[in-house]
Short mmCIF file of C-alpha atoms in Angstrom, two decimals:
data_model
loop_
_atom_site.label_atom_id
_atom_site.label_comp_id
_atom_site.label_asym_id
_atom_site.label_seq_id
_atom_site.Cartn_x
_atom_site.Cartn_y
_atom_site.Cartn_z
CA GLU A 1 -4.56 24.35 -17.42
CA GLU A 2 -7.57 25.14 -15.24
CA LEU A 3 -8.45 21.45 -15.09
CA ARG A 4 -4.88 20.59 -14.08
CA ARG A 5 -4.94 23.21 -11.33
CA ALA A 6 -8.29 21.92 -10.11
CA GLN A 7 -6.92 18.37 -9.99
CA ASP A 8 -3.83 19.55 -8.10
CA ASP A 9 -6.02 21.43 -5.63
CA LEU A 10 -8.17 18.35 -5.11
CA ILE A 11 -5.14 16.13 -4.50
CA HIS A 12 -3.73 18.71 -2.09
CA SER A 13 -7.04 18.86 -0.22
CA GLU A 14 -7.24 15.06 0.01
CA LYS A 15 -3.68 14.91 1.36
CA LEU A 16 -4.49 17.53 3.99
CA ALA A 17 -7.66 15.64 4.96
CA THR A 18 -5.70 12.40 5.29
CA LEU A 19 -3.00 14.15 7.30
CA GLY A 20 -5.65 15.60 9.59
CA GLN A 21 -7.29 12.21 10.06
CA VAL A 22 -4.01 10.43 10.82
CA SER A 23 -2.77 13.25 13.06
CA GLY A 24 -6.03 13.21 15.00
CA GLY A 25 -5.79 9.46 15.46
CA ILE A 26 -2.19 9.64 16.64
CA ALA A 27 -3.05 12.45 19.05
CA HIS A 28 -5.91 10.39 20.47
CA GLU A 29 -3.79 7.26 20.86
CA ILE A 30 -1.00 9.16 22.63
CA ARG A 31 -3.03 11.68 24.66
CA ASN A 32 -4.98 9.06 26.62
CA PRO A 33 -1.92 7.25 28.04
CA LEU A 34 -0.20 10.61 28.62
CA ASN A 35 -3.15 11.71 30.75
CA ALA A 36 -2.84 8.53 32.81
CA VAL A 37 0.90 9.15 33.24
CA LYS A 38 0.22 12.74 34.32
CA THR A 39 -2.40 11.61 36.85
CA SER A 40 -0.06 9.05 38.40
CA ALA A 41 2.85 11.50 38.44
CA TYR A 42 0.65 14.06 40.22
CA PHE A 43 -0.29 11.48 42.83
CA LEU A 44 3.33 10.48 43.46
CA LEU A 45 4.39 14.12 43.78
CA ASN A 46 1.55 15.24 46.05
CA ALA A 47 0.31 12.22 48.04
CA ASN A 48 0.84 12.43 51.76
CA GLN A 49 2.89 9.40 52.79
CA PRO A 50 1.54 6.95 50.19
CA THR A 51 1.91 3.26 50.99
CA PRO A 52 4.54 1.21 49.11
CA ASP A 53 1.71 -0.65 47.37
CA LYS A 54 0.21 2.61 46.12
CA ILE A 55 3.58 3.84 44.90
CA ARG A 56 4.15 0.57 43.07
CA GLU A 57 0.64 0.68 41.57
CA HIS A 58 1.21 4.12 40.06
CA LEU A 59 4.72 3.32 38.85
CA GLU A 60 3.40 0.21 37.11
CA ARG A 61 0.63 2.29 35.54
CA ILE A 62 3.18 4.77 34.22
CA ASP A 63 5.26 1.91 32.83
CA ARG A 64 2.23 0.40 31.05
CA GLN A 65 1.16 3.69 29.52
CA VAL A 66 4.68 4.50 28.30
CA SER A 67 4.75 1.05 26.66
CA ILE A 68 1.48 1.85 24.86
CA ILE A 69 2.91 5.11 23.53
CA ASP A 70 6.09 3.33 22.45
CA GLY A 71 3.97 0.74 20.63
CA VAL A 72 2.17 3.42 18.62
CA ILE A 73 5.43 5.10 17.62
CA THR A 74 7.13 1.79 16.77
CA ALA A 75 4.23 0.62 14.62
CA LEU A 76 4.16 3.88 12.67
CA SER A 77 7.94 3.78 12.22
CA ASP A 78 7.80 0.19 10.98
CA VAL A 79 5.41 1.17 8.19
CA ALA A 80 7.51 4.17 7.18
CA ARG A 81 10.78 2.21 7.15
CA LEU A 82 9.52 -0.98 5.54
CA PRO A 83 12.33 -1.93 3.13
CA PRO A 84 11.73 -3.13 -0.42
CA PRO A 85 10.84 -6.83 -0.25
CA SER A 86 13.28 -9.53 -1.25
CA LEU A 87 10.98 -11.96 -3.07
CA GLN A 88 11.73 -15.64 -2.58
CA PRO A 89 9.75 -18.90 -2.79
CA VAL A 90 8.22 -19.52 0.64
CA ALA A 91 6.16 -22.57 1.62
CA VAL A 92 2.84 -21.56 3.15
CA ARG A 93 2.05 -24.32 5.64
CA PRO A 94 5.35 -24.16 7.62
CA VAL A 95 4.95 -20.38 7.98
CA ILE A 96 1.40 -20.77 9.29
CA ARG A 97 2.50 -23.54 11.67
CA GLU A 98 5.28 -21.37 13.07
CA ILE A 99 2.88 -18.47 13.61
CA LEU A 100 0.30 -20.67 15.35
CA ASN A 101 3.01 -21.99 17.67
CA ALA A 102 4.06 -18.44 18.55
CA VAL A 103 0.64 -16.79 18.93
CA SER A 104 -1.14 -17.35 22.22
CA LEU A 105 -4.57 -18.84 21.51
CA PRO A 106 -7.02 -19.47 24.36
CA PRO A 107 -8.45 -22.98 24.80
CA ASN A 108 -11.94 -21.80 23.78
CA ILE A 109 -10.77 -21.18 20.19
CA ASP A 110 -10.61 -24.17 17.85
CA VAL A 111 -8.17 -24.03 14.94
CA GLU A 112 -8.88 -25.53 11.53
CA LEU A 113 -5.78 -25.52 9.34
CA ARG A 114 -6.76 -26.24 5.74
CA VAL A 115 -3.50 -25.55 3.95
CA PRO A 116 -2.34 -28.52 1.78
CA ASP A 117 1.22 -29.72 2.25
CA ASP A 118 1.72 -29.61 -1.53
CA LEU A 119 0.44 -26.05 -1.97
CA PRO A 120 2.84 -24.21 -4.32
CA CYS A 121 5.19 -21.71 -2.72
CA MET A 122 4.24 -18.05 -2.52
CA LEU A 123 6.75 -15.58 -3.95
CA VAL A 124 7.26 -13.14 -1.06
CA ASP A 125 9.72 -11.65 1.39
CA PRO A 126 10.16 -14.36 4.06
CA GLN A 127 10.60 -11.74 6.81
CA GLN A 128 7.68 -9.47 5.92
CA ILE A 129 4.77 -11.73 5.00
CA PRO A 130 4.79 -13.64 8.33
CA ILE A 131 4.20 -10.28 10.07
CA ALA A 132 1.10 -9.69 7.94
CA LEU A 133 -0.28 -13.21 8.48
CA ARG A 134 0.45 -13.01 12.20
CA ASN A 135 -1.56 -9.79 12.43
CA LEU A 136 -4.53 -11.43 10.72
CA ILE A 137 -4.42 -14.45 13.03
CA ARG A 138 -4.22 -12.21 16.10
CA ASN A 139 -7.13 -10.13 14.83
CA ALA A 140 -9.20 -13.27 14.32
CA ARG A 141 -8.37 -14.38 17.87
CA ASP A 142 -9.27 -10.99 19.32
CA ALA A 143 -12.60 -11.01 17.45
CA MET A 144 -13.67 -14.10 19.45
CA PRO A 145 -13.25 -13.30 23.16
CA GLU A 146 -16.03 -15.76 23.99
CA GLY A 147 -14.48 -18.48 21.84
CA GLY A 148 -15.10 -19.75 18.34
CA THR A 149 -13.34 -21.25 15.34
CA LEU A 150 -10.26 -19.87 13.61
CA THR A 151 -9.96 -21.25 10.09
CA ILE A 152 -6.92 -20.84 7.85
CA ASP A 153 -7.30 -21.84 4.21
CA GLY A 154 -4.68 -22.05 1.49
CA ASN A 155 -5.52 -22.27 -2.21
CA SER A 156 -3.82 -21.61 -5.51
CA ASP A 157 -4.47 -21.02 -9.18
CA PRO A 158 -1.93 -20.71 -12.02
CA GLN A 159 -1.06 -17.12 -11.04
CA GLN A 160 -1.48 -16.74 -7.30
CA ILE A 161 -1.65 -18.14 -3.80
CA VAL A 162 -4.59 -17.18 -1.60
CA VAL A 163 -4.30 -17.50 2.17
CA SER A 164 -7.54 -16.80 4.04
CA VAL A 165 -7.98 -16.27 7.79
CA SER A 166 -11.55 -16.60 9.05
CA ASP A 167 -13.19 -16.13 12.43
CA THR A 168 -16.67 -16.72 13.84
CA GLY A 169 -16.77 -13.38 15.63
CA PRO A 170 -19.36 -10.60 15.39
CA GLY A 171 -18.49 -9.64 11.82
CA ILE A 172 -18.07 -6.22 10.23
CA ALA A 173 -20.65 -4.08 8.45
CA ARG A 174 -20.11 -3.67 4.71
CA ASP A 175 -19.72 0.10 5.01
CA ASP A 176 -16.75 -0.41 7.36
CA TRP A 177 -14.77 -2.85 5.22
CA GLU A 178 -12.49 -0.28 3.64
CA ARG A 179 -12.41 2.06 6.62
CA ILE A 180 -11.01 -0.49 9.07
CA MET A 181 -7.91 -0.94 6.91
CA GLU A 182 -7.06 2.73 7.22
CA PRO A 183 -4.42 3.79 9.79
CA LEU A 184 -5.68 4.42 13.32
CA VAL A 185 -9.18 3.04 12.71
CA SER A 186 -10.14 0.13 14.93
CA THR A 187 -13.26 -1.77 15.96
CA LYS A 188 -11.50 -3.01 19.10
CA THR A 189 -12.13 -1.34 22.44
CA ARG A 190 -8.40 -1.05 23.07
CA GLY A 191 -7.09 -1.37 19.53
CA MET A 192 -4.61 1.08 18.03
CA GLY A 193 -6.00 0.65 14.54
CA LEU A 194 -2.60 -0.09 13.02
CA GLY A 195 -2.59 -3.87 12.55
CA LEU A 196 -4.67 -4.03 9.38
CA ALA A 197 -3.04 -0.92 7.91
CA ILE A 198 0.39 -2.46 8.44
CA THR A 199 -0.82 -5.79 7.06
CA ARG A 200 -2.17 -4.21 3.88
CA ALA A 201 1.01 -2.14 3.44
CA ILE A 202 3.17 -5.26 3.71
CA VAL A 203 0.99 -7.32 1.39
CA GLU A 204 0.89 -4.57 -1.26
CA LYS A 205 4.65 -4.01 -1.05
CA ASN A 206 4.99 -7.72 -1.80
CA GLY A 207 2.87 -7.31 -4.93
CA GLY A 208 -0.31 -8.73 -3.45
CA SER A 209 -3.68 -7.56 -2.21
CA LEU A 210 -5.74 -7.89 0.97
CA GLN A 211 -9.47 -8.51 0.68
CA ILE A 212 -12.21 -8.75 3.27
CA ASN A 213 -15.52 -10.56 3.31
CA SER A 214 -17.70 -10.20 6.37
CA GLU A 215 -21.27 -10.12 7.58
CA PRO A 216 -22.50 -8.95 10.98
CA GLY A 217 -23.22 -11.94 13.17
CA ARG A 218 -21.44 -14.40 10.87
CA GLY A 219 -17.75 -13.66 11.25
CA SER A 220 -15.08 -12.29 8.94
CA THR A 221 -12.61 -13.60 6.37
CA PHE A 222 -9.44 -11.75 5.38
CA SER A 223 -7.79 -13.09 2.23
CA VAL A 224 -4.21 -12.40 1.18
CA HIS A 225 -3.62 -12.76 -2.56
CA LEU A 226 0.05 -13.23 -3.47
CA ALA A 227 2.08 -14.26 -6.50
CA ARG A 228 3.05 -17.92 -6.60
CA GLN A 229 6.24 -19.57 -7.67
CA ILE A 230 5.91 -20.67 -11.26
CA ASP A 231 6.98 -24.25 -11.92
CA ALA A 232 10.02 -24.52 -14.17
CA SER A 233 8.22 -27.05 -16.28
#
């Protein structure tokens, strides 16, 4: 009984610590744009005959900061409301092609698509998994502001499909591998720290796993492991 109570207390403490960490991150992400909104509102209320350009500048700043806050809230809501996946056979290469056509990639990033046309289908929700893969491709792009190579690999074994997204960016220290997939933790200067958390949540809801392999100075690889369609034969 004492051991059970100790375990319950430990779980309760871990939940409170997680809640405090997430709450602190949310507060940070929302307080900064709110401060900018407050500053611009103060200017508009108290400036002595501001020029139309100045008024427009501060209104646009308010609009941008409100959009940032809305993005934080929307991302958190999306994770909370993620419905149970409807697993279906989905071909990998067409999904990747569609994402690459939709994501804006600068001309200084080369793309290597190494996903065979005959790769077996992954067994996933066709609405959810593209969100996860899109996040990984965007992260790889953002890791290479000076340019580099974005590589997308697709492989299979008798049980699973593995889709890997690699970049030639600065890489991530081993001690940070697990931490960066937690909510509201980001290595980006302006990142919200939600992309990888959402990606992992989607992948795990679809019965898969997200793995990272990275080395400072040599880039990063994020690999999505998913169930594959089993041939009827």
